[in-house]
mmCIF file with all atom_site columns, C-alpha atoms in Angstrom:
data_model
loop_
_atom_site.group_PDB
_atom_site.id
_atom_site.type_symbol
_atom_site.label_atom_id
_atom_site.label_alt_id
_atom_site.label_comp_id
_atom_site.label_asym_id
_atom_site.label_entity_id
_atom_site.label_seq_id
_atom_site.pdbx_PDB_ins_code
_atom_site.Cartn_x
_atom_site.Cartn_y
_atom_site.Cartn_z
_atom_site.occupancy
_atom_site.B_iso_or_equiv
_atom_site.pdbx_formal_charge
_atom_site.auth_seq_id
_atom_site.auth_comp_id
_atom_site.auth_asym_id
_atom_site.auth_atom_id
_atom_site.pdbx_PDB_model_num
ATOM 1   C CA . MET A 1 1   ? 57.597 30.461 -77.807 1.00 55.00 ? 7   MET A CA 1
ATOM 2   C CA . PRO A 1 2   ? 54.782 32.162 -78.566 1.00 59.00 ? 8   PRO A CA 1
ATOM 3   C CA . ILE A 1 3   ? 52.945 30.895 -81.050 1.00 69.00 ? 9   ILE A CA 1
ATOM 4   C CA . ASP A 1 4   ? 49.394 30.849 -82.500 1.00 80.00 ? 10  ASP A CA 1
ATOM 5   C CA . PRO A 1 5   ? 46.821 29.318 -80.193 1.00 80.00 ? 11  PRO A CA 1
ATOM 6   C CA . SER A 1 6   ? 45.396 26.674 -82.583 1.00 83.00 ? 12  SER A CA 1
ATOM 7   C CA . ARG A 1 7   ? 49.151 25.758 -83.576 1.00 85.00 ? 13  ARG A CA 1
ATOM 8   C CA . TYR A 1 8   ? 50.032 25.565 -79.843 1.00 86.00 ? 14  TYR A CA 1
ATOM 9   C CA . GLU A 1 9   ? 47.036 22.967 -79.431 1.00 88.00 ? 15  GLU A CA 1
ATOM 10  C CA . SER A 1 10  ? 47.946 20.771 -82.593 1.00 90.00 ? 16  SER A CA 1
ATOM 11  C CA . GLU A 1 11  ? 51.691 20.659 -81.256 1.00 91.00 ? 17  GLU A CA 1
ATOM 12  C CA . TYR A 1 12  ? 50.515 19.859 -77.920 1.00 93.00 ? 18  TYR A CA 1
ATOM 13  C CA . ARG A 1 13  ? 48.174 16.896 -79.162 1.00 94.00 ? 19  ARG A CA 1
ATOM 14  C CA . VAL A 1 14  ? 50.917 15.400 -81.218 1.00 95.00 ? 20  VAL A CA 1
ATOM 15  C CA . PHE A 1 15  ? 52.674 14.725 -77.979 1.00 96.00 ? 21  PHE A CA 1
ATOM 16  C CA . LEU A 1 16  ? 49.506 13.779 -76.090 1.00 96.00 ? 22  LEU A CA 1
ATOM 17  C CA . ASN A 1 17  ? 48.653 10.992 -78.931 1.00 96.00 ? 23  ASN A CA 1
ATOM 18  C CA . ARG A 1 18  ? 51.932 9.459  -78.258 1.00 96.00 ? 24  ARG A CA 1
ATOM 19  C CA . LEU A 1 19  ? 50.774 8.400  -75.016 1.00 96.00 ? 25  LEU A CA 1
ATOM 20  C CA . PRO A 1 20  ? 49.287 4.943  -75.657 1.00 95.00 ? 26  PRO A CA 1
ATOM 21  C CA . ASN A 1 21  ? 52.626 3.830  -77.490 1.00 96.00 ? 27  ASN A CA 1
ATOM 22  C CA . LEU A 1 22  ? 54.862 4.523  -74.696 1.00 96.00 ? 28  LEU A CA 1
ATOM 23  C CA . SER A 1 23  ? 56.050 2.344  -71.695 1.00 96.00 ? 29  SER A CA 1
ATOM 24  C CA . VAL A 1 24  ? 54.475 3.225  -68.320 1.00 95.00 ? 30  VAL A CA 1
ATOM 25  C CA . ALA A 1 25  ? 57.570 4.794  -67.164 1.00 96.00 ? 31  ALA A CA 1
ATOM 26  C CA . GLY A 1 26  ? 57.496 6.904  -70.493 1.00 97.00 ? 32  GLY A CA 1
ATOM 27  C CA . GLN A 1 27  ? 53.571 7.658  -70.024 1.00 97.00 ? 33  GLN A CA 1
ATOM 28  C CA . ALA A 1 28  ? 54.291 8.721  -66.490 1.00 97.00 ? 34  ALA A CA 1
ATOM 29  C CA . ASP A 1 29  ? 57.048 11.182 -67.573 1.00 97.00 ? 35  ASP A CA 1
ATOM 30  C CA . LEU A 1 30  ? 55.082 12.768 -70.192 1.00 98.00 ? 36  LEU A CA 1
ATOM 31  C CA . ILE A 1 31  ? 51.855 13.287 -68.547 1.00 97.00 ? 37  ILE A CA 1
ATOM 32  C CA . ALA A 1 32  ? 53.659 15.246 -65.707 1.00 97.00 ? 38  ALA A CA 1
ATOM 33  C CA . ASN A 1 33  ? 55.449 17.469 -68.327 1.00 97.00 ? 39  ASN A CA 1
ATOM 34  C CA . LEU A 1 34  ? 52.197 18.031 -70.365 1.00 97.00 ? 40  LEU A CA 1
ATOM 35  C CA . ALA A 1 35  ? 50.259 18.796 -67.454 1.00 97.00 ? 41  ALA A CA 1
ATOM 36  C CA . ARG A 1 36  ? 52.639 21.503 -66.354 1.00 96.00 ? 42  ARG A CA 1
ATOM 37  C CA . LEU A 1 37  ? 52.215 22.938 -69.720 1.00 94.00 ? 43  LEU A CA 1
ATOM 38  C CA . LEU A 1 38  ? 48.260 23.397 -69.024 1.00 93.00 ? 44  LEU A CA 1
ATOM 39  C CA . PRO A 1 39  ? 48.681 27.101 -67.914 1.00 91.00 ? 45  PRO A CA 1
ATOM 40  C CA . ASP A 1 40  ? 49.493 28.071 -71.212 1.00 88.00 ? 46  ASP A CA 1
ATOM 41  C CA . PHE A 1 41  ? 45.943 27.091 -72.554 1.00 86.00 ? 47  PHE A CA 1
ATOM 42  C CA . HIS A 1 42  ? 44.706 28.963 -69.574 1.00 74.00 ? 48  HIS A CA 1
ATOM 43  C CA . HIS A 1 43  ? 46.668 32.211 -70.532 1.00 72.00 ? 49  HIS A CA 1
ATOM 44  C CA . ILE A 1 44  ? 45.933 32.131 -74.282 1.00 69.00 ? 50  ILE A CA 1
ATOM 45  C CA . ASP A 1 45  ? 42.141 30.870 -73.981 1.00 65.00 ? 51  ASP A CA 1
ATOM 46  C CA . ASP A 1 46  ? 39.417 30.844 -71.619 1.00 62.00 ? 52  ASP A CA 1
ATOM 47  C CA . ASN A 1 47  ? 39.914 27.541 -69.208 1.00 72.00 ? 53  ASN A CA 1
ATOM 48  C CA . THR A 1 48  ? 37.896 25.406 -71.571 1.00 86.00 ? 54  THR A CA 1
ATOM 49  C CA . LYS A 1 49  ? 41.005 23.817 -72.957 1.00 88.00 ? 55  LYS A CA 1
ATOM 50  C CA . SER A 1 50  ? 42.988 23.498 -70.153 1.00 90.00 ? 56  SER A CA 1
ATOM 51  C CA . ALA A 1 51  ? 40.307 21.954 -68.091 1.00 92.00 ? 57  ALA A CA 1
ATOM 52  C CA . GLU A 1 52  ? 39.416 19.464 -70.951 1.00 93.00 ? 58  GLU A CA 1
ATOM 53  C CA . TYR A 1 53  ? 43.315 18.141 -70.899 1.00 95.00 ? 59  TYR A CA 1
ATOM 54  C CA . TYR A 1 54  ? 43.256 18.161 -67.236 1.00 96.00 ? 60  TYR A CA 1
ATOM 55  C CA . ARG A 1 55  ? 40.146 15.866 -67.176 1.00 96.00 ? 61  ARG A CA 1
ATOM 56  C CA . ILE A 1 56  ? 41.940 13.475 -69.662 1.00 96.00 ? 62  ILE A CA 1
ATOM 57  C CA . PHE A 1 57  ? 45.186 13.522 -67.501 1.00 97.00 ? 63  PHE A CA 1
ATOM 58  C CA . GLN A 1 58  ? 43.048 12.516 -64.555 1.00 95.00 ? 64  GLN A CA 1
ATOM 59  C CA . GLN A 1 59  ? 41.847 9.751  -66.484 1.00 95.00 ? 65  GLN A CA 1
ATOM 60  C CA . TRP A 1 60  ? 45.091 8.614  -67.400 1.00 95.00 ? 66  TRP A CA 1
ATOM 61  C CA . VAL A 1 61  ? 46.957 8.433  -64.399 1.00 95.00 ? 67  VAL A CA 1
ATOM 62  C CA . GLN A 1 62  ? 44.311 6.186  -62.956 1.00 92.00 ? 68  GLN A CA 1
ATOM 63  C CA . ARG A 1 63  ? 45.639 3.477  -65.360 1.00 92.00 ? 69  ARG A CA 1
ATOM 64  C CA . LEU A 1 64  ? 49.214 3.757  -64.464 1.00 94.00 ? 70  LEU A CA 1
ATOM 65  C CA . SER A 1 65  ? 50.668 1.517  -62.027 1.00 92.00 ? 71  SER A CA 1
ATOM 66  C CA . GLN A 1 66  ? 51.512 3.062  -58.403 1.00 92.00 ? 72  GLN A CA 1
ATOM 67  C CA . SER A 1 67  ? 55.258 2.424  -58.913 1.00 94.00 ? 73  SER A CA 1
ATOM 68  C CA . HIS A 1 68  ? 55.049 5.529  -61.382 1.00 96.00 ? 74  HIS A CA 1
ATOM 69  C CA . LEU A 1 69  ? 52.285 7.846  -59.874 1.00 96.00 ? 75  LEU A CA 1
ATOM 70  C CA . GLY A 1 70  ? 54.116 10.230 -57.715 1.00 97.00 ? 76  GLY A CA 1
ATOM 71  C CA . ALA A 1 71  ? 55.237 12.808 -60.416 1.00 97.00 ? 77  ALA A CA 1
ATOM 72  C CA . PRO A 1 72  ? 52.016 12.575 -62.441 1.00 98.00 ? 78  PRO A CA 1
ATOM 73  C CA . ILE A 1 73  ? 50.264 13.547 -58.792 1.00 98.00 ? 79  ILE A CA 1
ATOM 74  C CA . GLY A 1 74  ? 52.427 16.304 -58.192 1.00 97.00 ? 80  GLY A CA 1
ATOM 75  C CA . ALA A 1 75  ? 52.210 17.617 -61.438 1.00 98.00 ? 81  ALA A CA 1
ATOM 76  C CA . LEU A 1 76  ? 48.564 17.758 -61.800 1.00 98.00 ? 82  LEU A CA 1
ATOM 77  C CA . ALA A 1 77  ? 48.211 19.239 -58.104 1.00 97.00 ? 83  ALA A CA 1
ATOM 78  C CA . GLU A 1 78  ? 50.489 21.816 -59.075 1.00 97.00 ? 84  GLU A CA 1
ATOM 79  C CA . VAL A 1 79  ? 48.285 22.772 -61.877 1.00 96.00 ? 85  VAL A CA 1
ATOM 80  C CA . MET A 1 80  ? 44.853 22.369 -60.613 1.00 96.00 ? 86  MET A CA 1
ATOM 81  C CA . TRP A 1 81  ? 44.191 25.862 -60.223 1.00 94.00 ? 87  TRP A CA 1
ATOM 82  C CA . VAL A 1 82  ? 43.156 25.809 -64.042 1.00 93.00 ? 88  VAL A CA 1
ATOM 83  C CA . VAL A 1 83  ? 40.053 24.072 -63.593 1.00 94.00 ? 89  VAL A CA 1
ATOM 84  C CA . PRO A 1 84  ? 36.770 25.385 -62.509 1.00 93.00 ? 90  PRO A CA 1
ATOM 85  C CA . GLN A 1 85  ? 36.769 25.983 -58.528 1.00 94.00 ? 91  GLN A CA 1
ATOM 86  C CA . THR A 1 86  ? 33.523 23.845 -58.330 1.00 95.00 ? 92  THR A CA 1
ATOM 87  C CA . GLN A 1 87  ? 35.577 20.780 -59.751 1.00 95.00 ? 93  GLN A CA 1
ATOM 88  C CA . ILE A 1 88  ? 39.053 21.079 -57.429 1.00 97.00 ? 94  ILE A CA 1
ATOM 89  C CA . PRO A 1 89  ? 37.278 19.244 -54.338 1.00 97.00 ? 95  PRO A CA 1
ATOM 90  C CA . GLU A 1 90  ? 36.661 16.163 -56.150 1.00 96.00 ? 96  GLU A CA 1
ATOM 91  C CA . TYR A 1 91  ? 40.231 16.157 -58.323 1.00 97.00 ? 97  TYR A CA 1
ATOM 92  C CA . PHE A 1 92  ? 41.817 16.632 -55.142 1.00 97.00 ? 98  PHE A CA 1
ATOM 93  C CA . ALA A 1 93  ? 40.201 13.723 -53.428 1.00 97.00 ? 99  ALA A CA 1
ATOM 94  C CA . ASN A 1 94  ? 40.793 11.724 -56.535 1.00 97.00 ? 100 ASN A CA 1
ATOM 95  C CA . LEU A 1 95  ? 44.548 12.574 -56.401 1.00 97.00 ? 101 LEU A CA 1
ATOM 96  C CA . ARG A 1 96  ? 44.597 12.043 -52.492 1.00 97.00 ? 102 ARG A CA 1
ATOM 97  C CA . ARG A 1 97  ? 43.183 8.379  -52.667 1.00 97.00 ? 103 ARG A CA 1
ATOM 98  C CA . MET A 1 98  ? 45.807 7.633  -54.960 1.00 97.00 ? 104 MET A CA 1
ATOM 99  C CA . THR A 1 99  ? 48.556 9.098  -52.851 1.00 97.00 ? 105 THR A CA 1
ATOM 100 C CA . LEU A 1 100 ? 47.640 7.283  -49.738 1.00 97.00 ? 106 LEU A CA 1
ATOM 101 C CA . SER A 1 101 ? 48.060 3.991  -51.812 1.00 95.00 ? 107 SER A CA 1
ATOM 102 C CA . LEU A 1 102 ? 51.402 5.040  -53.274 1.00 97.00 ? 108 LEU A CA 1
ATOM 103 C CA . PRO A 1 103 ? 54.516 3.246  -52.608 1.00 96.00 ? 109 PRO A CA 1
ATOM 104 C CA . THR A 1 104 ? 57.002 5.102  -50.233 1.00 96.00 ? 110 THR A CA 1
ATOM 105 C CA . HIS A 1 105 ? 59.383 5.798  -52.713 1.00 95.00 ? 111 HIS A CA 1
ATOM 106 C CA . GLN A 1 106 ? 56.634 7.854  -54.761 1.00 96.00 ? 112 GLN A CA 1
ATOM 107 C CA . LEU A 1 107 ? 55.324 9.861  -52.033 1.00 97.00 ? 113 LEU A CA 1
ATOM 108 C CA . GLY A 1 108 ? 57.703 12.637 -52.066 1.00 96.00 ? 114 GLY A CA 1
ATOM 109 C CA . SER A 1 109 ? 57.031 13.783 -55.426 1.00 96.00 ? 115 SER A CA 1
ATOM 110 C CA . ALA A 1 110 ? 53.442 13.564 -54.888 1.00 97.00 ? 116 ALA A CA 1
ATOM 111 C CA . LEU A 1 111 ? 53.261 15.487 -51.649 1.00 97.00 ? 117 LEU A CA 1
ATOM 112 C CA . ARG A 1 112 ? 55.662 18.179 -53.485 1.00 96.00 ? 118 ARG A CA 1
ATOM 113 C CA . TYR A 1 113 ? 52.611 19.790 -54.299 1.00 97.00 ? 119 TYR A CA 1
ATOM 114 C CA . LEU A 1 114 ? 49.365 18.129 -53.603 1.00 97.00 ? 120 LEU A CA 1
ATOM 115 C CA . PRO A 1 115 ? 49.057 20.389 -50.250 1.00 97.00 ? 121 PRO A CA 1
ATOM 116 C CA . HIS A 1 116 ? 49.223 23.271 -52.248 1.00 95.00 ? 122 HIS A CA 1
ATOM 117 C CA . VAL A 1 117 ? 45.583 22.375 -53.355 1.00 97.00 ? 123 VAL A CA 1
ATOM 118 C CA . LEU A 1 118 ? 44.398 22.783 -49.938 1.00 96.00 ? 124 LEU A CA 1
ATOM 119 C CA . GLU A 1 119 ? 44.472 26.525 -50.605 1.00 94.00 ? 125 GLU A CA 1
ATOM 120 C CA . TYR A 1 120 ? 41.659 26.228 -52.940 1.00 94.00 ? 126 TYR A CA 1
ATOM 121 C CA . LEU A 1 121 ? 39.418 23.970 -51.105 1.00 95.00 ? 127 LEU A CA 1
ATOM 122 C CA . PRO A 1 122 ? 36.179 25.509 -49.197 1.00 93.00 ? 128 PRO A CA 1
ATOM 123 C CA . PRO A 1 123 ? 37.376 26.383 -45.746 1.00 92.00 ? 129 PRO A CA 1
ATOM 124 C CA . ALA A 1 124 ? 35.328 23.637 -44.228 1.00 91.00 ? 130 ALA A CA 1
ATOM 125 C CA . LEU A 1 125 ? 37.269 20.917 -46.116 1.00 94.00 ? 131 LEU A CA 1
ATOM 126 C CA . GLN A 1 126 ? 40.666 22.017 -45.529 1.00 95.00 ? 132 GLN A CA 1
ATOM 127 C CA . ALA A 1 127 ? 41.052 20.443 -41.964 1.00 95.00 ? 133 ALA A CA 1
ATOM 128 C CA . TYR A 1 128 ? 39.303 17.301 -43.138 1.00 96.00 ? 134 TYR A CA 1
ATOM 129 C CA . GLU A 1 129 ? 41.033 16.615 -46.001 1.00 96.00 ? 135 GLU A CA 1
ATOM 130 C CA . PHE A 1 130 ? 44.649 17.440 -44.316 1.00 96.00 ? 136 PHE A CA 1
ATOM 131 C CA . SER A 1 131 ? 43.930 15.200 -41.753 1.00 96.00 ? 137 SER A CA 1
ATOM 132 C CA . LEU A 1 132 ? 43.444 12.376 -44.411 1.00 97.00 ? 138 LEU A CA 1
ATOM 133 C CA . LEU A 1 133 ? 46.653 12.939 -45.709 1.00 96.00 ? 139 LEU A CA 1
ATOM 134 C CA . ALA A 1 134 ? 48.428 12.576 -42.576 1.00 95.00 ? 140 ALA A CA 1
ATOM 135 C CA . PRO A 1 135 ? 49.117 8.884  -43.244 1.00 95.00 ? 141 PRO A CA 1
ATOM 136 C CA . ALA A 1 136 ? 50.981 9.311  -46.192 1.00 97.00 ? 142 ALA A CA 1
ATOM 137 C CA . ILE A 1 137 ? 53.104 12.305 -44.729 1.00 97.00 ? 143 ILE A CA 1
ATOM 138 C CA . GLN A 1 138 ? 54.141 10.007 -41.967 1.00 95.00 ? 144 GLN A CA 1
ATOM 139 C CA . ARG A 1 139 ? 55.366 7.398  -44.387 1.00 96.00 ? 145 ARG A CA 1
ATOM 140 C CA . VAL A 1 140 ? 57.678 9.604  -46.326 1.00 97.00 ? 146 VAL A CA 1
ATOM 141 C CA . GLU A 1 141 ? 61.032 8.251  -46.480 1.00 96.00 ? 147 GLU A CA 1
ATOM 142 C CA . PRO A 1 142 ? 63.947 10.623 -45.187 1.00 95.00 ? 148 PRO A CA 1
ATOM 143 C CA . ALA A 1 143 ? 65.673 11.217 -48.871 1.00 94.00 ? 149 ALA A CA 1
ATOM 144 C CA . GLN A 1 144 ? 62.400 12.816 -49.769 1.00 96.00 ? 150 GLN A CA 1
ATOM 145 C CA . ARG A 1 145 ? 61.256 14.695 -46.666 1.00 96.00 ? 151 ARG A CA 1
ATOM 146 C CA . THR A 1 146 ? 63.013 17.963 -47.498 1.00 96.00 ? 152 THR A CA 1
ATOM 147 C CA . ALA A 1 147 ? 60.849 18.029 -50.760 1.00 95.00 ? 153 ALA A CA 1
ATOM 148 C CA . ALA A 1 148 ? 57.659 17.051 -48.587 1.00 97.00 ? 154 ALA A CA 1
ATOM 149 C CA . ALA A 1 149 ? 58.266 19.599 -45.901 1.00 97.00 ? 155 ALA A CA 1
ATOM 150 C CA . LEU A 1 150 ? 58.459 22.424 -48.641 1.00 96.00 ? 156 LEU A CA 1
ATOM 151 C CA . GLY A 1 151 ? 55.064 21.298 -50.100 1.00 96.00 ? 157 GLY A CA 1
ATOM 152 C CA . LEU A 1 152 ? 53.383 21.241 -46.817 1.00 97.00 ? 158 LEU A CA 1
ATOM 153 C CA . LEU A 1 153 ? 54.643 24.699 -45.758 1.00 96.00 ? 159 LEU A CA 1
ATOM 154 C CA . GLU A 1 154 ? 54.001 26.633 -49.186 1.00 95.00 ? 160 GLU A CA 1
ATOM 155 C CA . SER A 1 155 ? 50.468 25.708 -48.700 1.00 93.00 ? 161 SER A CA 1
ATOM 156 C CA . THR A 1 156 ? 50.004 27.502 -45.623 1.00 93.00 ? 162 THR A CA 1
ATOM 157 C CA . ALA A 1 157 ? 49.450 31.151 -46.611 1.00 87.00 ? 163 ALA A CA 1
ATOM 158 C CA . LEU A 1 158 ? 45.445 30.674 -47.277 1.00 89.00 ? 164 LEU A CA 1
ATOM 159 C CA . LEU A 1 159 ? 44.610 28.067 -44.874 1.00 92.00 ? 165 LEU A CA 1
ATOM 160 C CA . ASP A 1 160 ? 42.547 28.423 -41.433 1.00 89.00 ? 166 ASP A CA 1
ATOM 161 C CA . ASN A 1 161 ? 44.635 29.512 -38.629 1.00 90.00 ? 167 ASN A CA 1
ATOM 162 C CA . THR A 1 162 ? 44.507 25.990 -36.794 1.00 90.00 ? 168 THR A CA 1
ATOM 163 C CA . VAL A 1 163 ? 45.184 24.282 -40.232 1.00 93.00 ? 169 VAL A CA 1
ATOM 164 C CA . THR A 1 164 ? 48.299 26.157 -40.774 1.00 94.00 ? 170 THR A CA 1
ATOM 165 C CA . LYS A 1 165 ? 49.608 25.404 -37.203 1.00 92.00 ? 171 LYS A CA 1
ATOM 166 C CA . GLN A 1 166 ? 49.013 21.821 -37.928 1.00 94.00 ? 172 GLN A CA 1
ATOM 167 C CA . VAL A 1 167 ? 50.866 22.136 -41.364 1.00 96.00 ? 173 VAL A CA 1
ATOM 168 C CA . TRP A 1 168 ? 53.717 23.738 -39.627 1.00 97.00 ? 174 TRP A CA 1
ATOM 169 C CA . GLN A 1 169 ? 53.686 20.710 -37.182 1.00 96.00 ? 175 GLN A CA 1
ATOM 170 C CA . ARG A 1 170 ? 53.750 18.317 -39.416 1.00 97.00 ? 176 ARG A CA 1
ATOM 171 C CA . ALA A 1 171 ? 56.334 19.766 -41.801 1.00 97.00 ? 177 ALA A CA 1
ATOM 172 C CA . LEU A 1 172 ? 58.676 20.434 -39.133 1.00 97.00 ? 178 LEU A CA 1
ATOM 173 C CA . ARG A 1 173 ? 58.416 16.892 -37.808 1.00 97.00 ? 179 ARG A CA 1
ATOM 174 C CA . LEU A 1 174 ? 59.246 15.913 -41.247 1.00 97.00 ? 180 LEU A CA 1
ATOM 175 C CA . LEU A 1 175 ? 62.611 17.694 -40.637 1.00 97.00 ? 181 LEU A CA 1
ATOM 176 C CA . ASP A 1 176 ? 63.539 15.945 -37.216 1.00 97.00 ? 182 ASP A CA 1
ATOM 177 C CA . GLY A 1 177 ? 67.091 14.671 -37.738 1.00 96.00 ? 183 GLY A CA 1
ATOM 178 C CA . ALA A 1 178 ? 67.175 15.889 -40.997 1.00 96.00 ? 184 ALA A CA 1
ATOM 179 C CA . ASP A 1 179 ? 70.794 17.362 -42.460 1.00 96.00 ? 185 ASP A CA 1
ATOM 180 C CA . GLU A 1 180 ? 71.378 20.966 -41.528 1.00 96.00 ? 186 GLU A CA 1
ATOM 181 C CA . LEU A 1 181 ? 71.776 21.954 -45.204 1.00 96.00 ? 187 LEU A CA 1
ATOM 182 C CA . ASP A 1 182 ? 68.474 20.395 -46.097 1.00 96.00 ? 188 ASP A CA 1
ATOM 183 C CA . ILE A 1 183 ? 66.982 22.232 -43.072 1.00 97.00 ? 189 ILE A CA 1
ATOM 184 C CA . MET A 1 184 ? 68.284 25.586 -44.293 1.00 96.00 ? 190 MET A CA 1
ATOM 185 C CA . GLN A 1 185 ? 66.865 24.560 -47.870 1.00 95.00 ? 191 GLN A CA 1
ATOM 186 C CA . VAL A 1 186 ? 63.672 24.745 -46.669 1.00 96.00 ? 192 VAL A CA 1
ATOM 187 C CA . PHE A 1 187 ? 63.757 27.742 -44.700 1.00 96.00 ? 193 PHE A CA 1
ATOM 188 C CA . GLN A 1 188 ? 65.555 29.656 -47.553 1.00 95.00 ? 194 GLN A CA 1
ATOM 189 C CA . ALA A 1 189 ? 63.293 28.881 -50.224 1.00 95.00 ? 195 ALA A CA 1
ATOM 190 C CA . LYS A 1 190 ? 61.581 31.673 -51.898 1.00 93.00 ? 196 LYS A CA 1
ATOM 191 C CA . LYS A 1 191 ? 58.232 30.705 -51.083 1.00 92.00 ? 197 LYS A CA 1
ATOM 192 C CA . ILE A 1 192 ? 58.898 30.270 -47.259 1.00 95.00 ? 198 ILE A CA 1
ATOM 193 C CA . LEU A 1 193 ? 60.653 33.452 -46.930 1.00 93.00 ? 199 LEU A CA 1
ATOM 194 C CA . ARG A 1 194 ? 57.684 35.003 -48.450 1.00 92.00 ? 200 ARG A CA 1
ATOM 195 C CA . LEU A 1 195 ? 55.426 33.617 -45.524 1.00 91.00 ? 201 LEU A CA 1
ATOM 196 C CA . THR A 1 196 ? 56.757 35.590 -42.994 1.00 90.00 ? 202 THR A CA 1
ATOM 197 C CA . TRP A 1 197 ? 54.653 38.525 -44.264 1.00 91.00 ? 203 TRP A CA 1
ATOM 198 C CA . LEU A 1 198 ? 51.984 36.668 -46.179 1.00 92.00 ? 204 LEU A CA 1
ATOM 199 C CA . LEU A 1 199 ? 50.602 35.032 -43.086 1.00 93.00 ? 205 LEU A CA 1
ATOM 200 C CA . SER A 1 200 ? 48.113 36.512 -40.730 1.00 93.00 ? 206 SER A CA 1
ATOM 201 C CA . PRO A 1 201 ? 49.440 37.614 -37.136 1.00 93.00 ? 207 PRO A CA 1
ATOM 202 C CA . ALA A 1 202 ? 47.669 34.473 -35.635 1.00 93.00 ? 208 ALA A CA 1
ATOM 203 C CA . GLN A 1 203 ? 49.344 32.110 -38.316 1.00 93.00 ? 209 GLN A CA 1
ATOM 204 C CA . GLN A 1 204 ? 52.691 33.765 -37.621 1.00 94.00 ? 210 GLN A CA 1
ATOM 205 C CA . GLU A 1 205 ? 52.347 33.083 -33.882 1.00 93.00 ? 211 GLU A CA 1
ATOM 206 C CA . GLY A 1 206 ? 51.632 29.486 -34.663 1.00 93.00 ? 212 GLY A CA 1
ATOM 207 C CA . ALA A 1 207 ? 54.305 28.863 -36.929 1.00 94.00 ? 213 ALA A CA 1
ATOM 208 C CA . LYS A 1 208 ? 56.888 30.741 -34.564 1.00 95.00 ? 214 LYS A CA 1
ATOM 209 C CA . ILE A 1 209 ? 55.788 28.269 -31.675 1.00 95.00 ? 215 ILE A CA 1
ATOM 210 C CA . GLU A 1 210 ? 56.235 25.540 -34.164 1.00 96.00 ? 216 GLU A CA 1
ATOM 211 C CA . ILE A 1 211 ? 59.942 26.786 -35.167 1.00 97.00 ? 217 ILE A CA 1
ATOM 212 C CA . MET A 1 212 ? 61.046 26.992 -31.613 1.00 97.00 ? 218 MET A CA 1
ATOM 213 C CA . ALA A 1 213 ? 59.768 23.628 -30.406 1.00 97.00 ? 219 ALA A CA 1
ATOM 214 C CA . PHE A 1 214 ? 61.605 22.364 -33.509 1.00 98.00 ? 220 PHE A CA 1
ATOM 215 C CA . ILE A 1 215 ? 64.762 23.881 -32.467 1.00 97.00 ? 221 ILE A CA 1
ATOM 216 C CA . LYS A 1 216 ? 64.586 22.630 -28.928 1.00 97.00 ? 222 LYS A CA 1
ATOM 217 C CA . ARG A 1 217 ? 64.020 19.100 -29.672 1.00 96.00 ? 223 ARG A CA 1
ATOM 218 C CA . ASN A 1 218 ? 66.681 18.874 -32.383 1.00 97.00 ? 224 ASN A CA 1
ATOM 219 C CA . LYS A 1 219 ? 70.467 18.774 -31.606 1.00 95.00 ? 225 LYS A CA 1
ATOM 220 C CA . LEU A 1 220 ? 71.711 21.561 -34.045 1.00 97.00 ? 226 LEU A CA 1
ATOM 221 C CA . THR A 1 221 ? 74.567 23.645 -34.423 1.00 97.00 ? 227 THR A CA 1
ATOM 222 C CA . GLN A 1 222 ? 74.657 27.144 -33.216 1.00 97.00 ? 228 GLN A CA 1
ATOM 223 C CA . ASN A 1 223 ? 74.989 28.469 -36.582 1.00 97.00 ? 229 ASN A CA 1
ATOM 224 C CA . THR A 1 224 ? 71.898 27.068 -37.782 1.00 97.00 ? 230 THR A CA 1
ATOM 225 C CA . ILE A 1 225 ? 70.086 27.957 -34.503 1.00 97.00 ? 231 ILE A CA 1
ATOM 226 C CA . ASP A 1 226 ? 71.502 31.579 -35.443 1.00 97.00 ? 232 ASP A CA 1
ATOM 227 C CA . ARG A 1 227 ? 70.075 31.309 -38.948 1.00 96.00 ? 233 ARG A CA 1
ATOM 228 C CA . LEU A 1 228 ? 66.665 29.854 -37.628 1.00 97.00 ? 234 LEU A CA 1
ATOM 229 C CA . HIS A 1 229 ? 66.325 32.915 -35.205 1.00 96.00 ? 235 HIS A CA 1
ATOM 230 C CA . ILE A 1 230 ? 66.985 35.381 -38.114 1.00 95.00 ? 236 ILE A CA 1
ATOM 231 C CA . TYR A 1 231 ? 64.230 33.851 -39.819 1.00 95.00 ? 237 TYR A CA 1
ATOM 232 C CA . LEU A 1 232 ? 61.994 34.151 -36.838 1.00 94.00 ? 238 LEU A CA 1
ATOM 233 C CA . ALA A 1 233 ? 63.082 37.616 -36.156 1.00 93.00 ? 239 ALA A CA 1
ATOM 234 C CA . ARG A 1 234 ? 61.314 38.455 -39.823 1.00 90.00 ? 240 ARG A CA 1
ATOM 235 C CA . PHE A 1 235 ? 57.842 37.766 -38.518 1.00 89.00 ? 241 PHE A CA 1
#
């Protein structure tokens, strides 16, 4: 609801101040929800408040047990654009280090949004940081691979051409052997459909090569193959 900025922050801090009194699971849940509200500060004020609270949440998540870190990491990654550009590489590296240490059942929640931050990194860091994420991507449980694949593919529009091709390759490897409804859920997601006109010609070519390779190595029904070819025709 649209309210006075000072009142909004006052209400926000009421929830923030409850963190010490909650269980670890409650802290993780509240941090994830409060983090996703940070863009409100960005829109009603300069980014000072959003960056300040972001730093607080980064400190809090480092105190949580690894069994509850996936969702907070994903939420902080989703809104990392609210902090100053110069701080993003350090914040990303911090979340990436925590992600690599997560138990497998937490990886899907973290990787749903963490790859998005690659777009905001300096081009010279993109390939390096993506290579460091690879071990975590390989450990994602089958039930969470659709979410992780979405997170990877949604990150591709502003990446270097070579990195984009690597991301498509990793994402589609996650979908190998997946239920065909899950496969089409990825390709019919709004942000994935938009990639067909957001990617550069070189990026489009790399994506098409990886999709064709995916079709060849998976035993898909003709209906799914036809739908994937429709997607390819959009490039």
